[in-house]
Amino acid sequence: GPEKYQVTGWLQVDEASKHHEGYYICVAHNKHGSDKQTGRIKIHEKKLNRVERKEDGDQL
């Protein structure tokens, strides 16, 4: 039958960059045992175009 539990989790990396790429392991322990899951993080950097807006009287 269906499981009576659901395994969920997340990893938050603020301002992620290429050096955060790699494999991460989440390990959980309790009185019933332990488990681990491995996940791979791949960073796709996106280059942004800088747009400047000229106001009347401004010089670029």
mmCIF file of N, CA and C in Angstrom:
data_model
loop_
_atom_site.group_PDB
_atom_site.id
_atom_site.type_symbol
_atom_site.label_atom_id
_atom_site.label_comp_id
_atom_site.label_asym_id
_atom_site.label_seq_id
_atom_site.Cartn_x
_atom_site.Cartn_y
_atom_site.Cartn_z
ATOM 1 N N GLY A 1 0.812 -1.195 0.000
ATOM 2 C CA GLY A 1 0.000 0.000 0.000
ATOM 3 C C GLY A 1 0.850 1.251 0.000
ATOM 4 N N PRO A 2 0.184 2.381 0.047
ATOM 5 C CA PRO A 2 0.906 3.664 0.042
ATOM 6 C C PRO A 2 1.706 3.870 1.325
ATOM 7 N N GLU A 3 2.797 4.588 1.201
ATOM 8 C CA GLU A 3 3.632 4.907 2.366
ATOM 9 C C GLU A 3 2.879 5.832 3.309
ATOM 10 N N LYS A 4 3.169 5.749 4.604
ATOM 11 C CA LYS A 4 2.519 6.600 5.603
ATOM 12 C C LYS A 4 3.335 7.848 5.892
ATOM 13 N N TYR A 5 4.334 8.092 5.093
ATOM 14 C CA TYR A 5 5.166 9.275 5.270
ATOM 15 C C TYR A 5 5.639 9.753 3.906
ATOM 16 N N GLN A 6 6.151 10.954 3.896
ATOM 17 C CA GLN A 6 6.689 11.521 2.663
ATOM 18 C C GLN A 6 8.008 12.191 2.992
ATOM 19 N N VAL A 7 9.027 11.894 2.217
ATOM 20 C CA VAL A 7 10.339 12.497 2.411
ATOM 21 C C VAL A 7 10.416 13.741 1.535
ATOM 22 N N THR A 8 10.661 14.863 2.187
ATOM 23 C CA THR A 8 10.807 16.118 1.453
ATOM 24 C C THR A 8 12.019 16.859 1.993
ATOM 25 N N GLY A 9 12.482 17.792 1.256
ATOM 26 C CA GLY A 9 13.599 18.612 1.708
ATOM 27 C C GLY A 9 13.988 19.595 0.633
ATOM 28 N N TRP A 10 14.748 20.605 1.032
ATOM 29 C CA TRP A 10 15.214 21.602 0.077
ATOM 30 C C TRP A 10 16.502 22.213 0.585
ATOM 31 N N LEU A 11 17.224 22.769 -0.346
ATOM 32 C CA LEU A 11 18.482 23.449 -0.054
ATOM 33 C C LEU A 11 18.395 24.832 -0.666
ATOM 34 N N GLN A 12 18.660 25.840 0.133
ATOM 35 C CA GLN A 12 18.630 27.214 -0.366
ATOM 36 C C GLN A 12 20.039 27.772 -0.340
ATOM 37 N N VAL A 13 20.494 28.259 -1.485
ATOM 38 C CA VAL A 13 21.809 28.894 -1.592
ATOM 39 C C VAL A 13 21.569 30.309 -2.083
ATOM 40 N N ASP A 14 21.738 31.274 -1.204
ATOM 41 C CA ASP A 14 21.548 32.671 -1.585
ATOM 42 C C ASP A 14 22.710 33.130 -2.457
ATOM 43 N N GLU A 15 22.379 33.866 -3.499
ATOM 44 C CA GLU A 15 23.379 34.395 -4.429
ATOM 45 C C GLU A 15 24.303 33.286 -4.936
ATOM 46 N N ALA A 16 23.697 32.217 -5.433
ATOM 47 C CA ALA A 16 24.459 31.066 -5.921
ATOM 48 C C ALA A 16 25.332 31.454 -7.108
ATOM 49 N N SER A 17 26.492 30.847 -7.173
ATOM 50 C CA SER A 17 27.392 31.057 -8.303
ATOM 51 C C SER A 17 28.019 29.713 -8.670
ATOM 52 N N LYS A 18 28.847 29.725 -9.698
ATOM 53 C CA LYS A 18 29.437 28.484 -10.198
ATOM 54 C C LYS A 18 30.192 27.700 -9.119
ATOM 55 N N HIS A 19 30.773 28.386 -8.144
ATOM 56 C CA HIS A 19 31.542 27.637 -7.140
ATOM 57 C C HIS A 19 30.645 26.864 -6.170
ATOM 58 N N HIS A 20 29.330 27.049 -6.245
ATOM 59 C CA HIS A 20 28.398 26.258 -5.440
ATOM 60 C C HIS A 20 28.011 24.947 -6.131
ATOM 61 N N GLU A 21 28.426 24.766 -7.387
ATOM 62 C CA GLU A 21 28.097 23.544 -8.116
ATOM 63 C C GLU A 21 28.708 22.332 -7.448
ATOM 64 N N GLY A 22 28.020 21.222 -7.557
ATOM 65 C CA GLY A 22 28.571 19.975 -7.053
ATOM 66 C C GLY A 22 27.498 19.100 -6.444
ATOM 67 N N TYR A 23 27.947 18.083 -5.740
ATOM 68 C CA TYR A 23 27.040 17.140 -5.096
ATOM 69 C C TYR A 23 26.883 17.509 -3.631
ATOM 70 N N TYR A 24 25.656 17.476 -3.164
ATOM 71 C CA TYR A 24 25.336 17.744 -1.768
ATOM 72 C C TYR A 24 24.671 16.506 -1.191
ATOM 73 N N ILE A 25 24.966 16.212 0.053
ATOM 74 C CA ILE A 25 24.395 15.041 0.717
ATOM 75 C C ILE A 25 23.588 15.501 1.922
ATOM 76 N N CYS A 26 22.353 15.037 1.995
ATOM 77 C CA CYS A 26 21.497 15.287 3.153
ATOM 78 C C CYS A 26 21.448 13.997 3.962
ATOM 79 N N VAL A 27 21.791 14.085 5.243
ATOM 80 C CA VAL A 27 21.822 12.912 6.117
ATOM 81 C C VAL A 27 20.845 13.130 7.261
ATOM 82 N N ALA A 28 20.007 12.126 7.527
ATOM 83 C CA ALA A 28 19.041 12.197 8.631
ATOM 84 C C ALA A 28 19.237 10.999 9.551
ATOM 85 N N HIS A 29 19.175 11.260 10.859
ATOM 86 C CA HIS A 29 19.302 10.198 11.860
ATOM 87 C C HIS A 29 18.163 10.339 12.860
ATOM 88 N N ASN A 30 17.618 9.223 13.298
ATOM 89 C CA ASN A 30 16.704 9.200 14.441
ATOM 90 C C ASN A 30 16.809 7.835 15.109
ATOM 91 N N LYS A 31 15.953 7.580 16.090
ATOM 92 C CA LYS A 31 16.049 6.327 16.848
ATOM 93 C C LYS A 31 15.746 5.092 16.000
ATOM 94 N N HIS A 32 15.158 5.276 14.839
ATOM 95 C CA HIS A 32 14.811 4.156 13.970
ATOM 96 C C HIS A 32 15.882 3.862 12.925
ATOM 97 N N GLY A 33 16.887 4.715 12.859
ATOM 98 C CA GLY A 33 17.954 4.491 11.891
ATOM 99 C C GLY A 33 18.402 5.772 11.229
ATOM 100 N N SER A 34 18.970 5.635 10.067
ATOM 101 C CA SER A 34 19.453 6.805 9.336
ATOM 102 C C SER A 34 19.267 6.579 7.839
ATOM 103 N N ASP A 35 19.321 7.669 7.120
ATOM 104 C CA ASP A 35 19.204 7.612 5.665
ATOM 105 C C ASP A 35 19.938 8.807 5.094
ATOM 106 N N LYS A 36 20.285 8.717 3.840
ATOM 107 C CA LYS A 36 20.922 9.850 3.181
ATOM 108 C C LYS A 36 20.489 9.876 1.723
ATOM 109 N N GLN A 37 20.470 11.065 1.185
ATOM 110 C CA GLN A 37 20.163 11.279 -0.221
ATOM 111 C C GLN A 37 21.193 12.250 -0.786
ATOM 112 N N THR A 38 21.568 12.027 -2.006
ATOM 113 C CA THR A 38 22.532 12.889 -2.684
ATOM 114 C C THR A 38 21.832 13.622 -3.817
ATOM 115 N N GLY A 39 22.136 14.893 -3.948
ATOM 116 C CA GLY A 39 21.594 15.686 -5.045
ATOM 117 C C GLY A 39 22.700 16.494 -5.688
ATOM 118 N N ARG A 40 22.562 16.742 -6.968
ATOM 119 C CA ARG A 40 23.570 17.516 -7.696
ATOM 120 C C ARG A 40 23.005 18.893 -8.005
ATOM 121 N N ILE A 41 23.809 19.909 -7.742
ATOM 122 C CA ILE A 41 23.448 21.289 -8.052
ATOM 123 C C ILE A 41 24.281 21.731 -9.254
ATOM 124 N N LYS A 42 23.608 22.216 -10.279
ATOM 125 C CA LYS A 42 24.296 22.749 -11.454
ATOM 126 C C LYS A 42 23.821 24.180 -11.640
ATOM 127 N N ILE A 43 24.755 25.102 -11.756
ATOM 128 C CA ILE A 43 24.445 26.524 -11.885
ATOM 129 C C ILE A 43 24.566 26.931 -13.350
ATOM 130 N N HIS A 44 23.525 27.560 -13.848
ATOM 131 C CA HIS A 44 23.540 28.121 -15.199
ATOM 132 C C HIS A 44 23.563 29.630 -15.039
ATOM 133 N N GLU A 45 24.711 30.237 -15.289
ATOM 134 C CA GLU A 45 24.821 31.686 -15.137
ATOM 135 C C GLU A 45 24.224 32.375 -16.350
ATOM 136 N N LYS A 46 23.517 33.435 -16.083
ATOM 137 C CA LYS A 46 22.894 34.212 -17.140
ATOM 138 C C LYS A 46 23.494 35.606 -17.106
ATOM 139 N N LYS A 47 24.021 36.030 -18.230
ATOM 140 C CA LYS A 47 24.585 37.374 -18.305
ATOM 141 C C LYS A 47 23.457 38.358 -18.556
ATOM 142 N N LEU A 48 23.467 39.428 -17.797
ATOM 143 C CA LEU A 48 22.444 40.458 -17.928
ATOM 144 C C LEU A 48 23.013 41.646 -18.682
ATOM 145 N N ASN A 49 22.212 42.219 -19.530
ATOM 146 C CA ASN A 49 22.607 43.433 -20.236
ATOM 147 C C ASN A 49 22.274 44.631 -19.367
ATOM 148 N N ARG A 50 23.215 45.528 -19.246
ATOM 149 C CA ARG A 50 22.989 46.731 -18.447
ATOM 150 C C ARG A 50 22.336 47.784 -19.331
ATOM 151 N N VAL A 51 21.259 48.326 -18.836
ATOM 152 C CA VAL A 51 20.532 49.349 -19.585
ATOM 153 C C VAL A 51 20.581 50.634 -18.783
ATOM 154 N N GLU A 52 21.027 51.700 -19.417
ATOM 155 C CA GLU A 52 21.041 53.004 -18.763
ATOM 156 C C GLU A 52 20.014 53.882 -19.435
ATOM 157 N N ARG A 53 19.331 54.633 -18.625
ATOM 158 C CA ARG A 53 18.288 55.510 -19.139
ATOM 159 C C ARG A 53 18.758 56.948 -19.038
ATOM 160 N N LYS A 54 18.663 57.665 -20.135
ATOM 161 C CA LYS A 54 19.115 59.050 -20.163
ATOM 162 C C LYS A 54 17.933 59.962 -19.872
ATOM 163 N N GLU A 55 18.105 60.810 -18.891
ATOM 164 C CA GLU A 55 17.107 61.829 -18.567
ATOM 165 C C GLU A 55 17.523 63.127 -19.245
ATOM 166 N N ASP A 56 16.604 64.028 -19.416
ATOM 167 C CA ASP A 56 16.932 65.330 -20.001
ATOM 168 C C ASP A 56 18.038 65.997 -19.192
ATOM 169 N N GLY A 57 19.087 66.423 -19.863
ATOM 170 C CA GLY A 57 20.186 67.110 -19.197
ATOM 171 C C GLY A 57 21.291 66.186 -18.733
ATOM 172 N N ASP A 58 21.059 64.866 -18.704
ATOM 173 C CA ASP A 58 22.092 63.917 -18.289
ATOM 174 C C ASP A 58 23.082 63.695 -19.416
ATOM 175 N N GLN A 59 24.321 63.386 -19.045
ATOM 176 C CA GLN A 59 25.328 63.018 -20.034
ATOM 177 C C GLN A 59 25.719 61.572 -19.785
ATOM 178 N N LEU A 60 25.823 60.817 -20.844
ATOM 179 C CA LEU A 60 26.266 59.425 -20.715
ATOM 180 C C LEU A 60 27.738 59.308 -20.991
#
